[in-house]
Short mmCIF file of N, CA and C in Angstrom, two decimals:
data_model
loop_
_atom_site.label_atom_id
_atom_site.label_comp_id
_atom_site.label_asym_id
_atom_site.label_seq_id
_atom_site.Cartn_x
_atom_site.Cartn_y
_atom_site.Cartn_z
N MET A 6 71.45 -56.68 173.68
CA MET A 6 71.44 -55.37 174.28
C MET A 6 70.63 -54.39 173.43
N ARG A 7 70.68 -54.56 172.12
CA ARG A 7 69.94 -53.67 171.22
C ARG A 7 68.44 -53.71 171.53
N ASP A 8 67.91 -54.93 171.80
CA ASP A 8 66.48 -55.04 172.11
C ASP A 8 66.14 -54.30 173.39
N MET A 9 67.05 -54.35 174.38
CA MET A 9 66.81 -53.62 175.64
C MET A 9 66.73 -52.13 175.36
N ARG A 10 67.60 -51.62 174.52
CA ARG A 10 67.57 -50.19 174.18
C ARG A 10 66.26 -49.83 173.49
N LEU A 11 65.81 -50.68 172.57
CA LEU A 11 64.55 -50.42 171.89
C LEU A 11 63.39 -50.45 172.88
N ASP A 12 63.46 -51.36 173.86
CA ASP A 12 62.44 -51.39 174.91
C ASP A 12 62.46 -50.09 175.71
N ASP A 13 63.67 -49.59 176.01
CA ASP A 13 63.80 -48.33 176.74
C ASP A 13 63.24 -47.17 175.93
N ILE A 14 63.49 -47.18 174.63
CA ILE A 14 62.98 -46.13 173.75
C ILE A 14 61.46 -46.16 173.75
N GLU A 15 60.88 -47.34 173.59
CA GLU A 15 59.43 -47.46 173.55
C GLU A 15 58.81 -47.06 174.89
N LYS A 16 59.41 -47.47 175.98
CA LYS A 16 58.91 -47.09 177.31
C LYS A 16 58.96 -45.58 177.47
N PHE A 17 60.05 -44.97 177.05
CA PHE A 17 60.20 -43.51 177.13
C PHE A 17 59.12 -42.83 176.29
N TRP A 18 58.89 -43.35 175.09
CA TRP A 18 57.87 -42.76 174.21
C TRP A 18 56.48 -42.85 174.87
N GLN A 19 56.18 -43.98 175.46
CA GLN A 19 54.89 -44.13 176.14
C GLN A 19 54.77 -43.17 177.32
N GLU A 20 55.86 -42.93 178.04
CA GLU A 20 55.87 -41.94 179.13
C GLU A 20 55.58 -40.55 178.57
N PHE A 21 56.19 -40.21 177.44
CA PHE A 21 55.95 -38.92 176.79
C PHE A 21 54.48 -38.78 176.42
N LEU A 22 53.92 -39.80 175.78
CA LEU A 22 52.52 -39.74 175.37
C LEU A 22 51.60 -39.53 176.57
N ALA A 23 51.85 -40.25 177.65
CA ALA A 23 51.02 -40.13 178.84
C ALA A 23 51.17 -38.76 179.49
N ALA A 24 52.40 -38.28 179.59
CA ALA A 24 52.66 -37.00 180.27
C ALA A 24 52.11 -35.81 179.50
N THR A 25 52.00 -35.96 178.18
CA THR A 25 51.57 -34.83 177.35
C THR A 25 50.15 -35.01 176.81
N ASN A 26 49.49 -36.09 177.22
CA ASN A 26 48.12 -36.39 176.77
C ASN A 26 48.01 -36.48 175.25
N LYS A 27 49.07 -36.95 174.61
CA LYS A 27 49.03 -37.17 173.15
C LYS A 27 48.28 -38.47 172.87
N ASP A 28 47.67 -38.52 171.72
CA ASP A 28 46.97 -39.72 171.28
C ASP A 28 47.96 -40.88 171.16
N SER A 29 47.52 -42.06 171.50
CA SER A 29 48.41 -43.23 171.48
C SER A 29 48.88 -43.59 170.07
N THR A 30 48.24 -43.04 169.04
CA THR A 30 48.66 -43.30 167.67
C THR A 30 49.77 -42.35 167.21
N THR A 31 50.12 -41.37 168.04
CA THR A 31 51.20 -40.44 167.70
C THR A 31 52.52 -41.20 167.61
N ARG A 32 53.29 -40.95 166.57
CA ARG A 32 54.55 -41.67 166.34
C ARG A 32 55.73 -40.70 166.29
N TYR A 33 56.90 -41.23 166.56
CA TYR A 33 58.14 -40.48 166.36
C TYR A 33 58.80 -40.99 165.09
N ILE A 34 59.58 -40.11 164.43
CA ILE A 34 60.18 -40.55 163.17
C ILE A 34 61.52 -41.25 163.37
N GLU A 35 62.20 -40.92 164.48
CA GLU A 35 63.50 -41.56 164.71
C GLU A 35 63.93 -41.36 166.15
N HIS A 36 64.89 -42.16 166.55
CA HIS A 36 65.63 -41.90 167.79
C HIS A 36 67.09 -41.87 167.37
N PHE A 37 67.83 -40.92 167.93
CA PHE A 37 69.19 -40.71 167.45
C PHE A 37 70.04 -40.00 168.49
N HIS A 38 71.35 -40.06 168.28
CA HIS A 38 72.30 -39.21 169.02
C HIS A 38 72.98 -38.33 167.99
N PHE A 39 73.46 -37.19 168.44
CA PHE A 39 74.18 -36.27 167.57
C PHE A 39 75.60 -36.77 167.33
N ASP A 40 76.19 -36.36 166.23
CA ASP A 40 77.60 -36.50 165.87
C ASP A 40 78.03 -37.96 165.71
N LEU A 41 79.33 -38.10 165.44
CA LEU A 41 79.92 -39.41 165.18
C LEU A 41 80.87 -39.85 166.29
N THR A 42 80.98 -39.05 167.37
CA THR A 42 81.86 -39.41 168.49
C THR A 42 81.10 -39.29 169.80
N GLN A 43 81.47 -40.10 170.77
CA GLN A 43 80.77 -40.14 172.05
C GLN A 43 80.83 -38.79 172.77
N GLU A 44 82.01 -38.20 172.86
CA GLU A 44 82.16 -36.95 173.61
C GLU A 44 81.29 -35.84 173.02
N ILE A 45 81.35 -35.66 171.72
CA ILE A 45 80.58 -34.58 171.10
C ILE A 45 79.08 -34.90 171.16
N ALA A 46 78.71 -36.15 170.93
CA ALA A 46 77.30 -36.53 171.00
C ALA A 46 76.70 -36.18 172.36
N ASN A 47 77.41 -36.52 173.42
CA ASN A 47 76.89 -36.26 174.76
C ASN A 47 76.94 -34.77 175.11
N ASP A 48 77.95 -34.06 174.61
CA ASP A 48 78.01 -32.61 174.82
C ASP A 48 76.84 -31.91 174.12
N LEU A 49 76.52 -32.33 172.91
CA LEU A 49 75.42 -31.72 172.17
C LEU A 49 74.08 -32.04 172.83
N LEU A 50 73.93 -33.25 173.34
CA LEU A 50 72.72 -33.60 174.09
C LEU A 50 72.57 -32.67 175.29
N ALA A 51 73.64 -32.44 176.03
CA ALA A 51 73.58 -31.54 177.19
C ALA A 51 73.16 -30.14 176.77
N MET A 52 73.63 -29.68 175.61
CA MET A 52 73.24 -28.36 175.11
C MET A 52 71.75 -28.32 174.77
N VAL A 53 71.22 -29.40 174.23
CA VAL A 53 69.78 -29.47 173.93
C VAL A 53 69.00 -29.40 175.24
N LEU A 54 69.40 -30.20 176.21
CA LEU A 54 68.68 -30.25 177.48
C LEU A 54 68.74 -28.92 178.22
N ALA A 55 69.83 -28.16 178.02
CA ALA A 55 69.99 -26.85 178.66
C ALA A 55 69.28 -25.74 177.89
N GLY A 56 68.74 -26.05 176.71
CA GLY A 56 68.05 -25.05 175.91
C GLY A 56 68.95 -24.19 175.06
N VAL A 57 70.21 -24.58 174.92
CA VAL A 57 71.17 -23.81 174.12
C VAL A 57 71.10 -24.22 172.66
N LYS A 58 71.03 -25.51 172.42
CA LYS A 58 70.97 -26.04 171.05
C LYS A 58 69.52 -26.20 170.65
N LYS A 59 69.10 -25.47 169.60
CA LYS A 59 67.71 -25.47 169.18
C LYS A 59 67.56 -25.82 167.70
N ALA A 60 68.63 -26.33 167.11
CA ALA A 60 68.61 -26.70 165.69
C ALA A 60 69.72 -27.69 165.42
N THR A 61 69.62 -28.32 164.26
CA THR A 61 70.66 -29.24 163.83
C THR A 61 70.74 -29.21 162.30
N ALA A 62 71.89 -29.57 161.79
CA ALA A 62 72.10 -29.56 160.34
C ALA A 62 72.53 -30.95 159.90
N GLY A 63 71.97 -31.39 158.79
CA GLY A 63 72.33 -32.68 158.22
C GLY A 63 72.48 -32.58 156.73
N SER A 64 73.21 -33.50 156.16
CA SER A 64 73.39 -33.55 154.72
C SER A 64 72.17 -34.19 154.07
N LEU A 65 71.63 -33.53 153.06
CA LEU A 65 70.52 -34.12 152.30
C LEU A 65 70.98 -35.44 151.67
N LEU A 66 72.25 -35.50 151.28
CA LEU A 66 72.79 -36.73 150.68
C LEU A 66 72.78 -37.89 151.68
N ALA A 67 73.00 -37.58 152.97
CA ALA A 67 72.96 -38.64 153.99
C ALA A 67 71.56 -39.21 154.11
N TYR A 68 70.55 -38.33 154.10
CA TYR A 68 69.17 -38.83 154.13
C TYR A 68 68.92 -39.76 152.96
N GLU A 69 69.39 -39.35 151.78
CA GLU A 69 69.18 -40.16 150.58
C GLU A 69 69.93 -41.48 150.67
N CYS A 70 71.18 -41.45 151.12
CA CYS A 70 71.98 -42.68 151.23
C CYS A 70 71.35 -43.69 152.19
N LYS A 71 70.78 -43.19 153.27
CA LYS A 71 70.19 -44.07 154.29
C LYS A 71 68.73 -44.41 153.98
N GLY A 72 68.17 -43.76 152.97
CA GLY A 72 66.77 -44.01 152.65
C GLY A 72 65.80 -43.41 153.66
N ASP A 73 66.26 -42.39 154.38
CA ASP A 73 65.43 -41.72 155.38
C ASP A 73 64.72 -40.54 154.75
N ARG A 74 63.55 -40.23 155.26
CA ARG A 74 62.87 -39.04 154.77
C ARG A 74 63.38 -37.81 155.50
N VAL A 75 63.31 -36.69 154.83
CA VAL A 75 63.72 -35.41 155.42
C VAL A 75 62.70 -35.03 156.49
N PRO A 76 63.17 -34.51 157.63
CA PRO A 76 62.22 -34.10 158.67
C PRO A 76 61.21 -33.08 158.14
N GLN A 77 60.04 -33.09 158.75
CA GLN A 77 58.98 -32.16 158.41
C GLN A 77 58.48 -31.47 159.68
N VAL A 78 57.97 -30.27 159.52
CA VAL A 78 57.41 -29.54 160.66
C VAL A 78 56.37 -30.42 161.33
N GLY A 79 56.45 -30.49 162.65
CA GLY A 79 55.52 -31.30 163.44
C GLY A 79 56.02 -32.69 163.77
N ASP A 80 57.15 -33.10 163.16
CA ASP A 80 57.72 -34.42 163.47
C ASP A 80 58.24 -34.44 164.91
N TYR A 81 58.15 -35.61 165.53
CA TYR A 81 58.75 -35.85 166.84
C TYR A 81 59.93 -36.79 166.66
N SER A 82 60.99 -36.54 167.43
CA SER A 82 62.15 -37.43 167.46
C SER A 82 62.60 -37.58 168.91
N ILE A 83 63.22 -38.69 169.20
CA ILE A 83 63.77 -38.95 170.53
C ILE A 83 65.28 -38.78 170.45
N VAL A 84 65.84 -37.93 171.30
CA VAL A 84 67.28 -37.71 171.35
C VAL A 84 67.86 -38.56 172.47
N THR A 85 68.89 -39.31 172.13
CA THR A 85 69.55 -40.20 173.10
C THR A 85 70.97 -39.73 173.35
N ASP A 86 71.58 -40.32 174.37
CA ASP A 86 73.01 -40.14 174.55
C ASP A 86 73.72 -41.13 173.62
N TRP A 87 75.04 -41.15 173.66
CA TRP A 87 75.83 -42.01 172.78
C TRP A 87 75.45 -43.48 172.94
N GLU A 88 75.12 -43.87 174.18
CA GLU A 88 74.81 -45.27 174.48
C GLU A 88 73.40 -45.67 174.05
N GLY A 89 72.59 -44.70 173.62
CA GLY A 89 71.25 -45.01 173.17
C GLY A 89 70.17 -44.83 174.22
N ASN A 90 70.54 -44.24 175.38
CA ASN A 90 69.55 -43.99 176.42
C ASN A 90 68.75 -42.73 176.07
N PRO A 91 67.42 -42.81 176.07
CA PRO A 91 66.60 -41.65 175.69
C PRO A 91 66.62 -40.56 176.77
N HIS A 92 66.68 -39.30 176.33
CA HIS A 92 66.72 -38.18 177.27
C HIS A 92 65.65 -37.13 177.01
N CYS A 93 65.24 -36.96 175.75
CA CYS A 93 64.20 -35.96 175.48
C CYS A 93 63.52 -36.24 174.15
N VAL A 94 62.36 -35.60 174.00
CA VAL A 94 61.62 -35.62 172.74
C VAL A 94 61.67 -34.21 172.19
N ILE A 95 62.00 -34.11 170.90
CA ILE A 95 61.99 -32.82 170.23
C ILE A 95 60.91 -32.82 169.15
N GLU A 96 60.42 -31.61 168.85
CA GLU A 96 59.46 -31.43 167.78
C GLU A 96 60.07 -30.49 166.74
N THR A 97 60.04 -30.89 165.49
CA THR A 97 60.56 -30.06 164.41
C THR A 97 59.64 -28.86 164.22
N THR A 98 60.23 -27.65 164.22
CA THR A 98 59.45 -26.43 164.06
C THR A 98 59.69 -25.74 162.73
N ASN A 99 60.80 -26.04 162.07
CA ASN A 99 61.09 -25.44 160.77
C ASN A 99 62.16 -26.29 160.06
N VAL A 100 62.07 -26.38 158.75
CA VAL A 100 63.08 -27.08 157.96
C VAL A 100 63.44 -26.20 156.77
N THR A 101 64.75 -25.97 156.62
CA THR A 101 65.28 -25.18 155.50
C THR A 101 66.34 -26.00 154.81
N ILE A 102 66.31 -26.05 153.49
CA ILE A 102 67.36 -26.77 152.74
C ILE A 102 68.09 -25.74 151.89
N LEU A 103 69.40 -25.62 152.18
CA LEU A 103 70.27 -24.66 151.49
C LEU A 103 71.60 -25.32 151.17
N PRO A 104 72.29 -24.84 150.13
CA PRO A 104 73.66 -25.30 149.91
C PRO A 104 74.53 -24.92 151.11
N PHE A 105 75.48 -25.77 151.44
CA PHE A 105 76.40 -25.51 152.55
C PHE A 105 76.96 -24.09 152.46
N SER A 106 77.37 -23.68 151.27
CA SER A 106 78.00 -22.37 151.07
C SER A 106 77.06 -21.19 151.32
N GLU A 107 75.76 -21.44 151.40
CA GLU A 107 74.80 -20.35 151.63
C GLU A 107 74.30 -20.27 153.07
N ILE A 108 74.79 -21.16 153.94
CA ILE A 108 74.41 -21.09 155.35
C ILE A 108 75.07 -19.85 155.94
N THR A 109 74.28 -19.00 156.58
CA THR A 109 74.78 -17.76 157.19
C THR A 109 74.93 -17.97 158.70
N TYR A 110 75.60 -17.02 159.34
CA TYR A 110 75.73 -17.11 160.79
C TYR A 110 74.37 -16.97 161.47
N ASP A 111 73.48 -16.15 160.92
CA ASP A 111 72.14 -16.01 161.50
C ASP A 111 71.41 -17.36 161.53
N ILE A 112 71.69 -18.19 160.55
CA ILE A 112 71.08 -19.52 160.52
C ILE A 112 71.81 -20.46 161.48
N CYS A 113 73.11 -20.59 161.31
CA CYS A 113 73.84 -21.63 162.07
C CYS A 113 73.93 -21.33 163.56
N LYS A 114 73.79 -20.08 163.98
CA LYS A 114 73.90 -19.79 165.41
C LYS A 114 72.76 -20.44 166.20
N ARG A 115 71.67 -20.81 165.53
CA ARG A 115 70.56 -21.48 166.23
C ARG A 115 70.97 -22.87 166.73
N GLU A 116 72.04 -23.42 166.14
CA GLU A 116 72.54 -24.70 166.63
C GLU A 116 73.20 -24.55 168.00
N GLY A 117 73.63 -23.33 168.34
CA GLY A 117 74.19 -23.08 169.66
C GLY A 117 75.59 -23.60 169.88
N GLU A 118 76.25 -24.04 168.84
CA GLU A 118 77.55 -24.70 168.99
C GLU A 118 78.74 -23.78 168.73
N ASP A 119 78.54 -22.73 167.94
CA ASP A 119 79.68 -21.96 167.46
C ASP A 119 79.47 -20.46 167.65
N ASP A 120 80.59 -19.75 167.81
CA ASP A 120 80.56 -18.30 167.98
C ASP A 120 80.74 -17.55 166.66
N THR A 121 81.15 -18.28 165.62
CA THR A 121 81.36 -17.64 164.32
C THR A 121 80.92 -18.58 163.21
N LEU A 122 80.65 -18.01 162.05
CA LEU A 122 80.31 -18.82 160.88
C LEU A 122 81.49 -19.71 160.52
N GLU A 123 82.69 -19.18 160.63
CA GLU A 123 83.89 -19.95 160.26
C GLU A 123 84.05 -21.20 161.12
N SER A 124 83.80 -21.09 162.42
CA SER A 124 83.94 -22.28 163.28
C SER A 124 82.84 -23.30 162.96
N TRP A 125 81.62 -22.82 162.65
CA TRP A 125 80.55 -23.73 162.25
C TRP A 125 80.94 -24.46 160.97
N GLN A 126 81.45 -23.71 159.98
CA GLN A 126 81.85 -24.32 158.72
C GLN A 126 82.94 -25.37 158.93
N LYS A 127 83.92 -25.04 159.76
CA LYS A 127 85.03 -25.98 160.00
C LYS A 127 84.52 -27.28 160.63
N SER A 128 83.71 -27.17 161.67
CA SER A 128 83.25 -28.39 162.35
C SER A 128 82.30 -29.20 161.46
N HIS A 129 81.49 -28.51 160.66
CA HIS A 129 80.55 -29.22 159.80
C HIS A 129 81.23 -29.78 158.54
N ARG A 130 82.26 -29.14 158.05
CA ARG A 130 83.05 -29.75 156.97
C ARG A 130 83.62 -31.08 157.46
N ARG A 131 84.18 -31.07 158.67
CA ARG A 131 84.74 -32.30 159.26
C ARG A 131 83.65 -33.36 159.36
N PHE A 132 82.52 -32.99 159.94
CA PHE A 132 81.44 -33.96 160.13
C PHE A 132 80.96 -34.51 158.80
N PHE A 133 80.64 -33.63 157.85
CA PHE A 133 80.10 -34.08 156.57
C PHE A 133 81.12 -34.89 155.77
N THR A 134 82.40 -34.56 155.89
CA THR A 134 83.44 -35.34 155.22
C THR A 134 83.52 -36.75 155.80
N GLU A 135 83.54 -36.84 157.15
CA GLU A 135 83.61 -38.15 157.80
C GLU A 135 82.34 -38.96 157.54
N GLU A 136 81.19 -38.33 157.65
CA GLU A 136 79.93 -39.02 157.41
C GLU A 136 79.86 -39.49 155.95
N GLY A 137 80.30 -38.62 155.03
CA GLY A 137 80.29 -38.97 153.61
C GLY A 137 81.15 -40.18 153.32
N GLU A 138 82.33 -40.26 153.96
CA GLU A 138 83.20 -41.43 153.77
C GLU A 138 82.50 -42.69 154.27
N GLU A 139 81.75 -42.57 155.35
CA GLU A 139 81.05 -43.70 155.94
C GLU A 139 79.85 -44.14 155.08
N LEU A 140 79.11 -43.15 154.54
CA LEU A 140 77.87 -43.45 153.83
C LEU A 140 78.02 -43.53 152.32
N GLY A 141 79.10 -42.96 151.78
CA GLY A 141 79.30 -43.05 150.34
C GLY A 141 78.93 -41.81 149.57
N TYR A 142 79.00 -40.64 150.19
CA TYR A 142 78.83 -39.39 149.45
C TYR A 142 80.06 -38.52 149.67
N GLU A 143 80.22 -37.53 148.83
CA GLU A 143 81.39 -36.65 148.93
C GLU A 143 80.94 -35.25 149.30
N PHE A 144 81.58 -34.68 150.34
CA PHE A 144 81.27 -33.31 150.73
C PHE A 144 81.79 -32.34 149.67
N VAL A 145 80.94 -31.41 149.28
CA VAL A 145 81.32 -30.28 148.43
C VAL A 145 80.60 -29.06 148.98
N GLU A 146 81.14 -27.88 148.72
CA GLU A 146 80.57 -26.64 149.26
C GLU A 146 79.13 -26.39 148.79
N SER A 147 78.77 -26.94 147.65
CA SER A 147 77.41 -26.74 147.12
C SER A 147 76.42 -27.80 147.61
N MET A 148 76.90 -28.71 148.45
CA MET A 148 76.07 -29.80 148.95
C MET A 148 74.85 -29.25 149.70
N PRO A 149 73.65 -29.79 149.44
CA PRO A 149 72.47 -29.32 150.16
C PRO A 149 72.49 -29.77 151.62
N VAL A 150 72.20 -28.81 152.50
CA VAL A 150 72.16 -29.06 153.94
C VAL A 150 70.71 -28.90 154.40
N VAL A 151 70.24 -29.87 155.17
CA VAL A 151 68.92 -29.81 155.78
C VAL A 151 69.11 -29.19 157.16
N PHE A 152 68.60 -27.98 157.32
CA PHE A 152 68.73 -27.28 158.59
C PHE A 152 67.39 -27.38 159.30
N GLU A 153 67.38 -28.06 160.44
CA GLU A 153 66.15 -28.37 161.16
C GLU A 153 66.12 -27.63 162.49
N ASP A 154 65.14 -26.76 162.66
CA ASP A 154 64.90 -26.11 163.95
C ASP A 154 63.96 -27.00 164.75
N PHE A 155 64.15 -27.03 166.08
CA PHE A 155 63.30 -27.87 166.92
C PHE A 155 63.12 -27.24 168.29
N ARG A 156 62.16 -27.78 169.01
CA ARG A 156 61.98 -27.41 170.42
C ARG A 156 61.84 -28.68 171.23
N VAL A 157 62.35 -28.63 172.44
CA VAL A 157 62.21 -29.77 173.35
C VAL A 157 60.79 -29.74 173.91
N VAL A 158 60.07 -30.84 173.76
CA VAL A 158 58.71 -30.91 174.26
C VAL A 158 58.57 -31.86 175.44
N TYR A 159 59.63 -32.60 175.75
CA TYR A 159 59.60 -33.51 176.90
C TYR A 159 61.01 -33.90 177.24
N LYS A 160 61.31 -33.91 178.56
CA LYS A 160 62.60 -34.36 179.06
C LYS A 160 62.40 -35.53 180.00
N LYS A 161 63.38 -36.40 180.03
CA LYS A 161 63.35 -37.56 180.90
C LYS A 161 63.07 -37.11 182.34
N GLY A 162 62.13 -37.77 182.99
CA GLY A 162 61.84 -37.45 184.39
C GLY A 162 60.85 -36.31 184.60
N GLU A 163 60.31 -35.74 183.52
CA GLU A 163 59.34 -34.64 183.69
C GLU A 163 57.94 -35.17 183.83
#
């Protein structure tokens, strides 16, 4: 089944390249779903598709643990649902790395998920704690957070 999903990802990417007249050598850095649970992952995808969610936050330690590079302006990524079905292509427009404790509401509200800084902190403490247990890092308030702004440049069926 994994190979079928990768075939779907590649087919989707080729559709994006054709629809946007991008050079065939253009690459995406990753395909992913948000969060660690199906319900939240699919809810966040819906927010991206609706234009509400325009940013995401990740632990710099997670990038290091997984051996992934930090996103850079101009990167393309494919956002999937929990099951791995591709739904859109996003382009990174800005990357800021700050300690968790220095994230302000003006920054985190771009994620579109929370009405207050406190609710953002609560949900992201949970996420970073759970992810840290899975990957082998420990959440602390001074932990560096990679805050990535993006724009949707292609949606499935466009």
